[in-house]
mmCIF file of C-alpha atoms and ligand atoms in Angstrom:
data_model
loop_
_atom_site.group_PDB
_atom_site.id
_atom_site.type_symbol
_atom_site.label_atom_id
_atom_site.label_comp_id
_atom_site.label_asym_id
_atom_site.label_seq_id
_atom_site.Cartn_x
_atom_site.Cartn_y
_atom_site.Cartn_z
ATOM 1 C CA MET V 1 -15.059 -20.728 20.238
ATOM 2 C CA ARG V 2 -16.117 -20.954 16.754
ATOM 3 C CA ARG V 3 -14.076 -20.309 13.690
ATOM 4 C CA ARG V 4 -15.512 -17.277 12.937
ATOM 5 C CA ASP V 5 -14.751 -15.668 16.242
ATOM 6 C CA LEU V 6 -11.479 -16.722 16.331
ATOM 7 C CA LEU V 7 -11.134 -15.105 13.038
ATOM 8 C CA VAL V 8 -12.596 -11.878 14.806
ATOM 9 C CA ALA V 9 -10.766 -12.106 17.865
ATOM 10 C CA ALA V 10 -7.752 -12.208 15.666
ATOM 11 C CA GLY V 11 -8.455 -9.274 13.556
ATOM 12 C CA VAL V 12 -9.745 -10.803 10.448
ATOM 13 C CA ALA V 13 -13.250 -9.639 10.132
ATOM 14 C CA VAL V 14 -15.658 -7.991 7.713
ATOM 15 C CA PRO V 15 -13.936 -5.322 5.285
ATOM 16 C CA GLY V 16 -13.540 -2.036 7.155
ATOM 17 C CA ALA V 17 -12.654 -3.575 10.319
ATOM 18 C CA LEU V 18 -9.000 -2.395 10.389
ATOM 19 C CA ALA V 19 -10.779 0.836 10.091
ATOM 20 C CA ALA V 20 -10.552 4.007 12.626
ATOM 21 C CA ARG V 21 -7.887 2.694 15.187
ATOM 22 C CA SER V 22 -6.628 5.445 16.940
ATOM 23 C CA LEU V 23 -3.364 5.502 18.474
ATOM 24 C CA PRO V 24 -2.425 5.326 21.994
ATOM 25 C CA GLY V 25 -2.369 8.807 23.190
ATOM 26 C CA ALA V 26 -3.240 10.352 20.090
ATOM 27 C CA ALA V 27 -5.818 13.286 19.645
ATOM 28 C CA LYS V 28 -8.925 12.546 18.564
ATOM 29 C CA VAL V 29 -9.393 13.200 14.657
ATOM 30 C CA GLN V 30 -11.564 16.209 14.293
ATOM 31 C CA GLN V 31 -12.839 15.988 10.872
ATOM 32 C CA PRO V 32 -13.149 19.278 8.939
ATOM 33 C CA ALA V 33 -16.716 20.055 7.604
ATOM 34 C CA ARG V 34 -17.378 18.569 4.294
ATOM 35 C CA PRO V 35 -16.516 20.678 1.521
ATOM 36 C CA ALA V 36 -19.296 21.717 -1.227
ATOM 37 C CA ARG V 37 -16.856 20.932 -3.924
ATOM 38 C CA PRO V 38 -14.671 18.011 -4.944
ATOM 39 C CA VAL V 39 -11.655 17.464 -2.512
ATOM 40 C CA ALA V 40 -8.710 18.974 -4.257
ATOM 41 C CA VAL V 41 -5.466 17.196 -4.321
ATOM 42 C CA ALA V 42 -1.850 18.278 -4.942
ATOM 43 C CA MET V 43 0.170 15.743 -6.753
ATOM 44 C CA VAL V 44 3.722 15.324 -5.516
ATOM 45 C CA GLY V 45 6.424 14.393 -7.651
ATOM 46 C CA LEU V 46 5.620 13.689 -11.325
ATOM 47 C CA GLY V 47 7.383 10.492 -11.645
ATOM 48 C CA SER V 48 6.202 7.533 -13.844
ATOM 49 C CA TYR V 49 3.436 6.291 -11.184
ATOM 50 C CA ALA V 50 2.098 9.756 -10.388
ATOM 51 C CA ARG V 51 1.405 10.315 -14.415
ATOM 52 C CA PHE V 52 -0.346 6.614 -14.417
ATOM 53 C CA VAL V 53 -2.241 7.940 -11.697
ATOM 54 C CA LEU V 54 -3.419 11.307 -13.066
ATOM 55 C CA GLU V 55 -4.690 9.604 -16.226
ATOM 56 C CA ARG V 56 -6.458 7.012 -13.831
ATOM 57 C CA THR V 57 -8.344 9.789 -11.986
ATOM 58 C CA ARG V 58 -9.155 11.965 -14.732
ATOM 59 C CA GLY V 59 -13.113 12.898 -14.347
ATOM 60 C CA LEU V 60 -13.770 11.652 -10.946
ATOM 61 C CA SER V 61 -16.671 13.401 -9.186
ATOM 62 C CA GLN V 62 -15.467 13.790 -5.542
ATOM 63 C CA ILE V 63 -11.878 14.452 -6.253
ATOM 64 C CA GLU V 64 -10.004 16.341 -8.498
ATOM 65 C CA VAL V 65 -6.222 17.208 -8.977
ATOM 66 C CA ALA V 66 -5.863 20.764 -8.629
ATOM 67 C CA GLY V 67 -2.184 21.135 -7.661
ATOM 68 C CA LEU V 68 1.077 19.796 -8.989
ATOM 69 C CA VAL V 69 4.588 19.654 -7.001
ATOM 70 C CA SER V 70 7.729 19.031 -9.236
ATOM 71 C CA GLY V 71 11.528 19.613 -9.234
ATOM 72 C CA ASN V 72 11.154 19.480 -13.078
ATOM 73 C CA ALA V 73 9.611 23.182 -14.066
ATOM 74 C CA GLU V 74 9.329 22.150 -17.890
ATOM 75 C CA ARG V 75 7.533 18.869 -17.008
ATOM 76 C CA VAL V 76 5.251 20.148 -14.341
ATOM 77 C CA MET V 77 4.214 23.337 -16.711
ATOM 78 C CA ALA V 78 3.551 20.652 -19.632
ATOM 79 C CA THR V 79 1.434 18.655 -16.883
ATOM 80 C CA ALA V 80 -0.418 21.410 -15.606
ATOM 81 C CA SER V 81 -1.530 22.877 -18.990
ATOM 82 C CA GLU V 82 -2.229 19.156 -19.948
ATOM 83 C CA TYR V 83 -4.793 18.916 -16.796
ATOM 84 C CA GLY V 84 -6.082 22.347 -16.619
ATOM 85 C CA ILE V 85 -4.102 23.074 -13.575
ATOM 86 C CA ALA V 86 -4.015 26.783 -12.593
ATOM 87 C CA ALA V 87 -0.263 28.176 -12.703
ATOM 88 C CA ASP V 88 -0.514 29.209 -9.367
ATOM 89 C CA ALA V 89 -1.145 25.770 -8.028
ATOM 90 C CA VAL V 90 2.288 24.695 -9.190
ATOM 91 C CA TYR V 91 5.103 24.138 -6.417
ATOM 92 C CA GLY V 92 8.781 23.310 -6.475
ATOM 93 C CA TYR V 93 10.153 21.262 -3.459
ATOM 94 C CA ASP V 94 11.682 24.462 -2.057
ATOM 95 C CA ASP V 95 8.519 26.389 -1.885
ATOM 96 C CA PHE V 96 6.348 23.349 -1.013
ATOM 97 C CA ASP V 97 5.441 24.764 2.175
ATOM 98 C CA ARG V 98 3.709 27.669 0.595
ATOM 99 C CA LEU V 99 0.580 25.112 0.297
ATOM 100 C CA ALA V 100 -0.435 26.495 3.446
ATOM 101 C CA GLU V 101 -1.387 29.662 1.865
ATOM 102 C CA ASN V 102 -3.506 28.233 -0.820
ATOM 103 C CA ASP V 103 -7.081 27.431 0.702
ATOM 104 C CA ARG V 104 -8.172 25.780 -2.558
ATOM 105 C CA ILE V 105 -5.760 22.696 -1.726
ATOM 106 C CA ASP V 106 -7.070 20.015 0.637
ATOM 107 C CA ALA V 107 -4.577 17.298 0.651
ATOM 108 C CA VAL V 108 -1.535 15.945 -1.268
ATOM 109 C CA HIS V 109 -0.624 12.695 -2.944
ATOM 110 C CA ILE V 110 2.735 11.793 -2.112
ATOM 111 C CA CYS V 111 4.559 9.926 -5.159
ATOM 112 C CA LEU V 112 8.146 10.799 -4.140
ATOM 113 C CA PRO V 113 11.184 8.017 -3.502
ATOM 114 C CA VAL V 114 10.269 6.279 -0.509
ATOM 115 C CA GLY V 115 12.880 8.098 1.619
ATOM 116 C CA LEU V 116 11.194 11.389 0.919
ATOM 117 C CA HIS V 117 7.922 10.076 2.272
ATOM 118 C CA ALA V 118 8.115 11.325 5.793
ATOM 119 C CA GLN V 119 9.539 14.636 5.060
ATOM 120 C CA PHE V 120 6.867 15.752 2.375
ATOM 121 C CA ALA V 121 4.085 14.148 4.601
ATOM 122 C CA GLU V 122 5.271 16.022 7.649
ATOM 123 C CA ARG V 123 5.574 19.344 6.055
ATOM 124 C CA ALA V 124 1.990 18.884 4.180
ATOM 125 C CA LEU V 125 0.496 18.310 7.643
ATOM 126 C CA LYS V 126 2.012 21.137 8.891
ATOM 127 C CA ALA V 127 0.889 23.052 6.240
ATOM 128 C CA GLY V 128 -2.697 21.904 7.183
ATOM 129 C CA LYS V 129 -3.260 19.221 4.309
ATOM 130 C CA HIS V 130 -4.500 15.945 4.404
ATOM 131 C CA VAL V 131 -2.074 13.068 3.200
ATOM 132 C CA LEU V 132 -2.404 10.103 0.915
ATOM 133 C CA CYS V 133 1.334 8.646 0.735
ATOM 134 C CA GLU V 134 2.701 6.109 -1.689
ATOM 135 C CA LYS V 135 3.437 2.861 0.157
ATOM 136 C CA PRO V 136 5.651 2.226 2.184
ATOM 137 C CA LEU V 137 4.511 5.121 4.279
ATOM 138 C CA ALA V 138 8.112 6.059 5.499
ATOM 139 C CA ASP V 139 11.203 4.337 5.294
ATOM 140 C CA SER V 140 10.797 3.328 9.052
ATOM 141 C CA SER V 141 7.902 2.456 11.508
ATOM 142 C CA GLU V 142 9.354 4.952 13.835
ATOM 143 C CA ALA V 143 9.086 7.770 11.316
ATOM 144 C CA ALA V 144 5.701 6.548 10.321
ATOM 145 C CA ARG V 145 4.558 6.584 14.038
ATOM 146 C CA ARG V 146 5.619 10.154 14.394
ATOM 147 C CA LEU V 147 3.701 11.202 10.960
ATOM 148 C CA ALA V 148 0.751 9.477 12.556
ATOM 149 C CA GLN V 149 1.202 11.404 16.035
ATOM 150 C CA LEU V 150 1.157 14.566 13.994
ATOM 151 C CA ALA V 151 -1.889 13.669 11.834
ATOM 152 C CA ALA V 152 -3.996 12.877 14.830
ATOM 153 C CA GLU V 153 -2.798 16.179 16.647
ATOM 154 C CA ARG V 154 -3.897 18.142 13.642
ATOM 155 C CA GLY V 155 -7.053 16.429 13.066
ATOM 156 C CA LEU V 156 -5.777 15.465 9.345
ATOM 157 C CA VAL V 157 -6.405 12.360 7.346
ATOM 158 C CA LEU V 158 -3.085 10.317 6.999
ATOM 159 C CA MET V 159 -3.747 7.493 4.724
ATOM 160 C CA PRO V 160 -1.540 5.109 2.974
ATOM 161 C CA ALA V 161 -2.206 4.389 -0.900
ATOM 162 C CA TYR V 162 -2.775 0.824 -0.813
ATOM 163 C CA ARG V 163 -4.786 0.622 -3.763
ATOM 164 C CA ALA V 164 -4.967 -3.237 -3.567
ATOM 165 C CA TRP V 165 -6.968 -2.803 -0.462
ATOM 166 C CA PHE V 166 -9.852 -1.568 -2.846
ATOM 167 C CA SER V 167 -9.576 -4.991 -4.970
ATOM 168 C CA GLY V 168 -13.230 -6.374 -5.085
ATOM 169 C CA HIS V 169 -11.415 -9.539 -5.059
ATOM 170 C CA VAL V 170 -9.284 -9.142 -2.185
ATOM 171 C CA GLN V 171 -12.459 -7.898 -0.062
ATOM 172 C CA GLU V 172 -14.192 -11.171 -1.453
ATOM 173 C CA ILE V 173 -11.049 -13.453 -0.073
ATOM 174 C CA ARG V 174 -11.413 -11.514 3.035
ATOM 175 C CA ARG V 175 -15.151 -11.859 3.454
ATOM 176 C CA ARG V 176 -14.798 -16.063 2.884
ATOM 177 C CA ILE V 177 -12.071 -16.369 5.230
ATOM 178 C CA ALA V 178 -13.666 -14.118 7.898
ATOM 179 C CA GLU V 179 -16.921 -16.051 7.341
ATOM 180 C CA ALA V 180 -15.225 -19.557 7.320
ATOM 181 C CA THR V 181 -17.210 -20.025 3.837
ATOM 182 C CA HIS V 182 -14.770 -22.953 3.217
ATOM 183 C CA GLY V 183 -13.550 -23.949 6.666
ATOM 184 C CA ALA V 184 -10.651 -22.993 8.537
ATOM 185 C CA LEU V 185 -7.774 -20.704 7.189
ATOM 186 C CA VAL V 186 -4.432 -23.009 6.685
ATOM 187 C CA ALA V 187 -2.419 -21.156 4.635
ATOM 188 C CA ILE V 188 -1.176 -18.257 2.559
ATOM 189 C CA ASP V 189 1.215 -17.973 -0.050
ATOM 190 C CA ALA V 190 1.983 -14.646 -1.961
ATOM 191 C CA HIS V 191 4.586 -13.781 -4.614
ATOM 192 C CA LYS V 192 5.395 -10.997 -6.505
ATOM 193 C CA GLY V 193 8.380 -10.356 -8.743
ATOM 194 C CA PHE V 194 9.907 -8.915 -12.088
ATOM 195 C CA ARG V 195 13.363 -8.455 -13.742
ATOM 196 C CA MET V 196 14.728 -5.164 -12.428
ATOM 197 C CA LYS V 197 15.652 -3.195 -15.215
ATOM 198 C CA LEU V 198 15.973 0.473 -14.013
ATOM 199 C CA PRO V 199 19.270 2.277 -14.880
ATOM 200 C CA ALA V 200 22.109 2.482 -12.245
ATOM 201 C CA GLY V 201 21.817 5.458 -10.216
ATOM 202 C CA ASN V 202 17.998 5.149 -9.946
ATOM 203 C CA TRP V 203 16.557 6.342 -6.679
ATOM 204 C CA ARG V 204 15.378 2.639 -6.102
ATOM 205 C CA PHE V 205 19.016 1.518 -5.584
ATOM 206 C CA ASP V 206 20.229 4.311 -3.151
ATOM 207 C CA PRO V 207 19.372 3.228 0.341
ATOM 208 C CA ALA V 208 18.809 6.590 1.770
ATOM 209 C CA LEU V 209 16.154 7.268 -0.885
ATOM 210 C CA ALA V 210 14.294 3.579 -0.993
ATOM 211 C CA GLY V 211 14.640 2.585 2.497
ATOM 212 C CA GLY V 212 15.152 -1.126 1.282
ATOM 213 C CA GLY V 213 15.290 -3.226 -1.597
ATOM 214 C CA CYS V 214 12.538 -5.435 -3.419
ATOM 215 C CA LEU V 215 10.975 -5.983 -0.007
ATOM 216 C CA TYR V 216 10.190 -2.368 -0.010
ATOM 217 C CA ASP V 217 9.330 -1.733 -3.473
ATOM 218 C CA ILE V 218 7.076 -4.970 -4.085
ATOM 219 C CA GLY V 219 7.257 -7.332 -1.253
ATOM 220 C CA ILE V 220 5.133 -4.970 0.709
ATOM 221 C CA TYR V 221 2.092 -5.916 -1.605
ATOM 222 C CA SER V 222 2.385 -9.719 -0.383
ATOM 223 C CA VAL V 223 2.825 -8.740 3.259
ATOM 224 C CA GLN V 224 -0.132 -7.027 2.893
ATOM 225 C CA LEU V 225 -2.100 -9.743 1.411
ATOM 226 C CA CYS V 226 -0.628 -12.240 4.157
ATOM 227 C CA ARG V 227 -1.624 -9.546 6.836
ATOM 228 C CA TRP V 228 -5.032 -8.767 5.520
ATOM 229 C CA ILE V 229 -6.176 -12.153 5.165
ATOM 230 C CA GLY V 230 -4.028 -14.188 7.929
ATOM 231 C CA GLY V 231 -4.869 -12.077 10.909
ATOM 232 C CA GLY V 232 -3.453 -8.791 11.261
ATOM 233 C CA MET V 233 -0.180 -8.907 13.077
ATOM 234 C CA PRO V 234 2.102 -12.097 12.700
ATOM 235 C CA GLN V 235 3.447 -13.436 15.914
ATOM 236 C CA ARG V 236 6.905 -14.710 14.356
ATOM 237 C CA VAL V 237 8.547 -13.773 11.250
ATOM 238 C CA SER V 238 11.565 -15.692 9.491
ATOM 239 C CA ALA V 239 13.137 -14.476 6.296
ATOM 240 C CA VAL V 240 16.165 -14.801 4.091
ATOM 241 C CA MET V 241 17.577 -12.287 1.777
ATOM 242 C CA ALA V 242 19.859 -12.409 -1.602
ATOM 243 C CA HIS V 243 21.972 -9.683 -3.418
ATOM 244 C CA ASP V 244 23.437 -10.195 -6.906
ATOM 245 C CA ALA V 245 26.747 -8.952 -6.742
ATOM 246 C CA SER V 246 26.488 -8.802 -10.679
ATOM 247 C CA GLN V 247 23.971 -5.909 -10.485
ATOM 248 C CA PRO V 248 24.659 -2.147 -10.128
ATOM 249 C CA TRP V 249 22.718 -2.005 -6.872
ATOM 250 C CA PRO V 250 24.934 -2.030 -3.309
ATOM 251 C CA GLU V 251 24.845 -4.936 -1.012
ATOM 252 C CA ALA V 252 22.296 -3.202 1.270
ATOM 253 C CA ILE V 253 19.798 -3.301 -1.495
ATOM 254 C CA GLU V 254 18.419 -6.928 -1.374
ATOM 255 C CA ASP V 255 16.840 -8.261 -4.676
ATOM 256 C CA HIS V 256 15.449 -11.509 -3.722
ATOM 257 C CA VAL V 257 13.234 -12.236 -0.247
ATOM 258 C CA ALA V 258 11.444 -15.052 1.155
ATOM 259 C CA PHE V 259 9.506 -14.952 4.244
ATOM 260 C CA THR V 260 7.454 -17.035 6.475
ATOM 261 C CA PHE V 261 4.856 -15.616 8.994
ATOM 262 C CA GLU V 262 3.257 -17.503 11.719
ATOM 263 C CA PHE V 263 -0.074 -16.091 13.129
ATOM 264 C CA ALA V 264 -1.544 -16.525 16.610
ATOM 265 C CA ASN V 265 -4.639 -18.272 14.780
ATOM 266 C CA GLY V 266 -2.613 -20.967 13.572
ATOM 267 C CA ALA V 267 -2.336 -19.854 10.109
ATOM 268 C CA ILE V 268 0.956 -19.884 8.254
ATOM 269 C CA ALA V 269 1.789 -17.550 5.565
ATOM 270 C CA THR V 270 4.963 -17.745 2.911
ATOM 271 C CA GLY V 271 5.749 -15.073 0.416
ATOM 272 C CA SER V 272 8.637 -13.849 -1.758
ATOM 273 C CA ALA V 273 9.558 -10.879 -3.616
ATOM 274 C CA SER V 274 12.248 -10.672 -6.379
ATOM 275 C CA TRP V 275 13.972 -8.239 -8.911
ATOM 276 C CA ARG V 276 15.767 -11.101 -10.484
ATOM 277 C CA HIS V 277 13.148 -13.047 -12.357
ATOM 278 C CA ARG V 278 9.268 -12.941 -13.082
ATOM 279 C CA LEU V 279 7.620 -14.646 -10.124
ATOM 280 C CA GLN V 280 3.838 -15.058 -10.601
ATOM 281 C CA ASN V 281 2.073 -12.044 -9.350
ATOM 282 C CA ARG V 282 0.103 -14.641 -7.192
ATOM 283 C CA LEU V 283 -1.888 -15.326 -4.130
ATOM 284 C CA GLN V 284 -3.142 -18.932 -2.860
ATOM 285 C CA VAL V 285 -4.827 -19.080 0.128
ATOM 286 C CA ALA V 286 -5.589 -22.864 1.481
ATOM 287 C CA THR V 287 -8.801 -23.401 4.052
ATOM 288 C CA ARG V 288 -10.036 -26.644 5.068
ATOM 289 C CA ASP V 289 -12.298 -27.489 1.968
ATOM 290 C CA ALA V 290 -11.012 -25.170 -0.636
ATOM 291 C CA TRP V 291 -8.049 -23.109 -2.314
ATOM 292 C CA LEU V 292 -8.664 -19.656 -3.310
ATOM 293 C CA CYS V 293 -6.151 -18.302 -5.880
ATOM 294 C CA LEU V 294 -5.807 -14.853 -7.300
ATOM 295 C CA ASP V 295 -3.592 -14.384 -10.306
ATOM 296 C CA PRO V 296 -2.841 -12.126 -11.138
ATOM 297 C CA ALA V 297 -2.883 -10.773 -7.489
ATOM 298 C CA THR V 298 -2.187 -7.248 -7.305
ATOM 299 C CA PRO V 299 -2.269 -5.591 -10.825
ATOM 300 C CA ALA V 300 -3.988 -1.793 -10.760
ATOM 301 C CA ILE V 301 -7.004 -3.404 -12.749
ATOM 302 C CA GLY V 302 -7.527 -7.130 -13.892
ATOM 303 C CA GLU V 303 -6.929 -9.533 -10.965
ATOM 304 C CA ARG V 304 -8.577 -13.030 -11.593
ATOM 305 C CA LEU V 305 -9.667 -15.169 -9.022
ATOM 306 C CA THR V 306 -10.429 -18.861 -9.030
ATOM 307 C CA ILE V 307 -11.595 -21.114 -6.394
ATOM 308 C CA GLY V 308 -10.811 -24.965 -6.013
ATOM 309 C CA LEU V 309 -13.462 -26.953 -4.143
ATOM 310 C CA GLU V 310 -12.947 -30.377 -2.533
ATOM 311 C CA GLN V 311 -16.582 -31.314 -2.355
ATOM 312 C CA PRO V 312 -18.025 -31.737 -4.875
ATOM 313 C CA ASP V 313 -14.524 -31.734 -6.697
ATOM 314 C CA ARG V 314 -14.694 -28.414 -9.188
ATOM 315 C CA ILE V 315 -12.745 -25.298 -9.931
ATOM 316 C CA GLU V 316 -14.841 -22.290 -10.021
ATOM 317 C CA GLU V 317 -13.859 -18.903 -11.629
ATOM 318 C CA LEU V 318 -15.307 -15.974 -9.724
ATOM 319 C CA LEU V 319 -16.486 -13.315 -12.165
ATOM 320 C CA LEU V 320 -16.643 -10.244 -10.017
ATOM 321 C CA PRO V 321 -17.349 -6.982 -12.089
ATOM 322 C CA VAL V 322 -14.217 -5.580 -13.118
ATOM 323 C CA ARG V 323 -13.121 -2.636 -10.546
ATOM 324 C CA ASP V 324 -10.360 -0.117 -11.260
ATOM 325 C CA GLN V 325 -8.744 0.055 -7.769
ATOM 326 C CA LEU V 326 -7.334 3.902 -7.891
ATOM 327 C CA PRO V 327 -10.627 5.734 -8.632
ATOM 328 C CA ARG V 328 -12.150 3.832 -5.551
ATOM 329 C CA MET V 329 -9.170 4.574 -3.241
ATOM 330 C CA TYR V 330 -9.340 8.361 -4.313
ATOM 331 C CA GLN V 331 -13.185 8.382 -3.976
ATOM 332 C CA HIS V 332 -12.434 6.806 -0.573
ATOM 333 C CA PHE V 333 -9.992 9.332 0.631
ATOM 334 C CA ALA V 334 -12.325 12.127 -0.649
ATOM 335 C CA ASP V 335 -14.813 10.617 1.814
ATOM 336 C CA CYS V 336 -12.705 10.528 4.424
ATOM 337 C CA VAL V 337 -11.247 14.061 3.987
ATOM 338 C CA ALA V 338 -14.841 15.409 3.671
ATOM 339 C CA GLY V 339 -15.761 13.499 6.773
ATOM 340 C CA ARG V 340 -18.413 11.177 4.960
ATOM 341 C CA ALA V 341 -16.317 8.199 5.883
ATOM 342 C CA ALA V 342 -13.610 6.850 8.351
ATOM 343 C CA PRO V 343 -10.579 5.652 6.811
ATOM 344 C CA GLU V 344 -10.541 2.093 6.058
ATOM 345 C CA LEU V 345 -6.899 1.837 6.207
ATOM 346 C CA SER V 346 -5.301 3.418 8.904
ATOM 347 C CA ALA V 347 -1.749 5.017 9.389
ATOM 348 C CA GLU V 348 -1.353 2.408 12.155
ATOM 349 C CA ASP V 349 -1.746 -0.302 9.225
ATOM 350 C CA ALA V 350 0.985 1.201 7.438
ATOM 351 C CA ILE V 351 3.120 1.292 10.512
ATOM 352 C CA ASP V 352 2.235 -2.358 11.300
ATOM 353 C CA ASP V 353 3.513 -3.265 7.610
ATOM 354 C CA LEU V 354 6.718 -1.477 8.666
ATOM 355 C CA ARG V 355 7.310 -3.213 11.746
ATOM 356 C CA VAL V 356 6.679 -6.633 9.790
ATOM 357 C CA MET V 357 9.348 -5.619 7.205
ATOM 358 C CA GLU V 358 11.636 -4.473 9.635
ATOM 359 C CA ALA V 359 11.189 -7.987 11.353
ATOM 360 C CA ILE V 360 11.761 -9.649 8.034
ATOM 361 C CA TYR V 361 15.116 -7.592 7.761
ATOM 362 C CA GLU V 362 16.015 -8.600 11.206
ATOM 363 C CA SER V 363 15.509 -12.078 11.002
ATOM 364 C CA ALA V 364 17.848 -12.338 7.331
ATOM 365 C CA ARG V 365 20.295 -10.447 9.275
ATOM 366 C CA GLN V 366 20.288 -12.767 12.578
ATOM 367 C CA ARG V 367 19.226 -15.877 10.668
ATOM 368 C CA ARG V 368 16.724 -16.975 13.049
ATOM 369 C CA SER V 369 13.144 -16.220 13.334
ATOM 370 C CA VAL V 370 11.860 -13.063 15.179
ATOM 371 C CA SER V 371 9.111 -12.235 17.475
ATOM 372 C CA VAL V 372 6.837 -9.170 16.050
ATOM 373 C CA VAL V 373 4.340 -8.969 18.758
HETATM 374 P P1 NDP S 401 9.922 7.664 -10.182
HETATM 375 O O1 NDP S 401 11.301 7.777 -10.324
HETATM 376 O O2 NDP S 401 9.434 7.240 -11.412
HETATM 377 O O3 NDP S 401 9.320 8.992 -9.911
HETATM 378 C C1 NDP S 401 9.589 9.596 -8.598
HETATM 379 C C2 NDP S 401 9.339 11.108 -8.739
HETATM 380 O O4 NDP S 401 9.874 11.800 -7.477
HETATM 381 C C3 NDP S 401 10.553 11.812 -9.904
HETATM 382 O O5 NDP S 401 9.974 11.905 -11.117
HETATM 383 C C4 NDP S 401 10.479 13.031 -9.280
HETATM 384 O O6 NDP S 401 9.402 14.251 -9.714
HETATM 385 C C5 NDP S 401 10.428 13.128 -7.789
HETATM 386 N N1 NDP S 401 11.887 13.043 -6.847
HETATM 387 C C6 NDP S 401 11.710 14.042 -6.183
HETATM 388 N N2 NDP S 401 13.184 14.210 -5.502
HETATM 389 C C7 NDP S 401 13.673 12.909 -6.190
HETATM 390 C C8 NDP S 401 15.077 12.256 -5.973
HETATM 391 N N3 NDP S 401 16.094 12.808 -5.026
HETATM 392 N N4 NDP S 401 15.407 11.267 -6.829
HETATM 393 C C9 NDP S 401 14.326 10.984 -7.775
HETATM 394 N N5 NDP S 401 12.823 11.396 -7.884
HETATM 395 C C10 NDP S 401 12.827 12.421 -7.023
HETATM 396 O O7 NDP S 401 9.219 6.775 -9.455
HETATM 397 P P2 NDP S 401 7.722 5.966 -9.075
HETATM 398 O O8 NDP S 401 6.943 6.987 -9.788
HETATM 399 O O9 NDP S 401 7.976 4.599 -9.707
HETATM 400 O O10 NDP S 401 7.607 5.968 -7.640
HETATM 401 C C11 NDP S 401 7.014 6.961 -6.935
HETATM 402 C C12 NDP S 401 6.537 6.249 -5.747
HETATM 403 O O11 NDP S 401 5.357 5.713 -6.165
HETATM 404 C C13 NDP S 401 7.116 5.192 -4.680
HETATM 405 O O12 NDP S 401 6.861 5.723 -3.473
HETATM 406 C C14 NDP S 401 6.530 3.941 -5.203
HETATM 407 O O13 NDP S 401 6.604 3.091 -4.101
HETATM 408 C C15 NDP S 401 5.292 4.436 -5.379
HETATM 409 N N6 NDP S 401 4.834 3.497 -6.736
HETATM 410 C C16 NDP S 401 3.520 3.004 -6.075
HETATM 411 C C17 NDP S 401 2.866 2.144 -7.076
HETATM 412 C C18 NDP S 401 1.630 1.456 -6.676
HETATM 413 O O14 NDP S 401 1.085 0.466 -7.630
HETATM 414 N N7 NDP S 401 1.017 1.964 -5.923
HETATM 415 C C19 NDP S 401 3.555 1.713 -8.222
HETATM 416 C C20 NDP S 401 4.782 2.186 -8.618
HETATM 417 C C21 NDP S 401 5.367 3.162 -7.845
HETATM 418 P P3 NDP S 401 9.716 15.119 -10.512
HETATM 419 O O15 NDP S 401 10.459 15.212 -11.440
HETATM 420 O O16 NDP S 401 8.281 15.789 -10.796
HETATM 421 O O17 NDP S 401 10.108 16.337 -9.156
#
């Protein structure tokens, strides 16, 4: 079998190949008729990331933020007035379910603590709204699977808000690996870390609200990159984790993790995430004839791709057009809601990420490698 066939067989294909996979037994998604107006989204939770997103999505043609959900009355009214959002499209968490009565809102973007994702995604789907949900989709693969089933039954879009997927550089690396441009894939190396400075009491240190520690918070980016490039689900996972007792978070919240994945196609991935110190936000992919380095790898904007070629021996910097991932992600979500496109990222991809992260925890607990598939 040619290398390209091997990669396609392993699920590493052209961009979009992960799209539109249906869950076993799930009802066929009936996309609603295309709205004549932009898709209207309610932002759920007005924390730091939601405010960053609000700013980045101003003025998009196919989507508008037309509703807000928050527990902070003062902040939500100030935000509504700043973004021209009608007062009757402002909700609290208690009256969230009244979204069902608002035909102007098509969808929600959930920007809440991880432990609340599943609860509010479920309520939104039951209110008849499409869901774009921050990473990870839920605090367990089981909870994410229930959401996927509900979305399928209701014929609604449930998409993980994986902005890094919309990086032109990430897609370029995927394309070159799928086409074996530089020979067979050998190894992937992905790291992300920073010194955690949030104060004690933040939800990221509460296991019930966070679901996990640095792995769920930032390790998920490296897990995704390894899976997107390496061939879908790894066969085996091994990992070690650490906890710094001098920090204000409990022992259940890991602050450093290192992992390896073994893929069926022979590729090996290594990755890490840390709240202890600044690792480079970096991806390096090794093939038979080249290395491809994305550094920084997963900023919202500003990735940089260099390629080291063996023959002739030189280093190239690939100057792709600068793309802002968030508008692209939103436009794609709008296309899916409007029935113009099938989701490139399905809920099943988010479930698989959670299964891999659960395997990482399991391996670290058992101090041995574990099987995923
Ligand atoms: P913040 O703590 O800044 O914001 C979370 C918001 O959730 C709060 O401001 C609050 O909004 C609301 N909330 C509701 N209930 C609670 C509760 N019990 N405890 C704390 N907050 C609560 O977090 P972030 O904005 O950094 O993260 C939010 C989500 O975005 C997470 O899922 C995270 O993983 C994701 N994220 C994604 C990034 C990306 O690049 N894709 C980057 C950073 C975060 P209010 O006061 O309005 O009720």
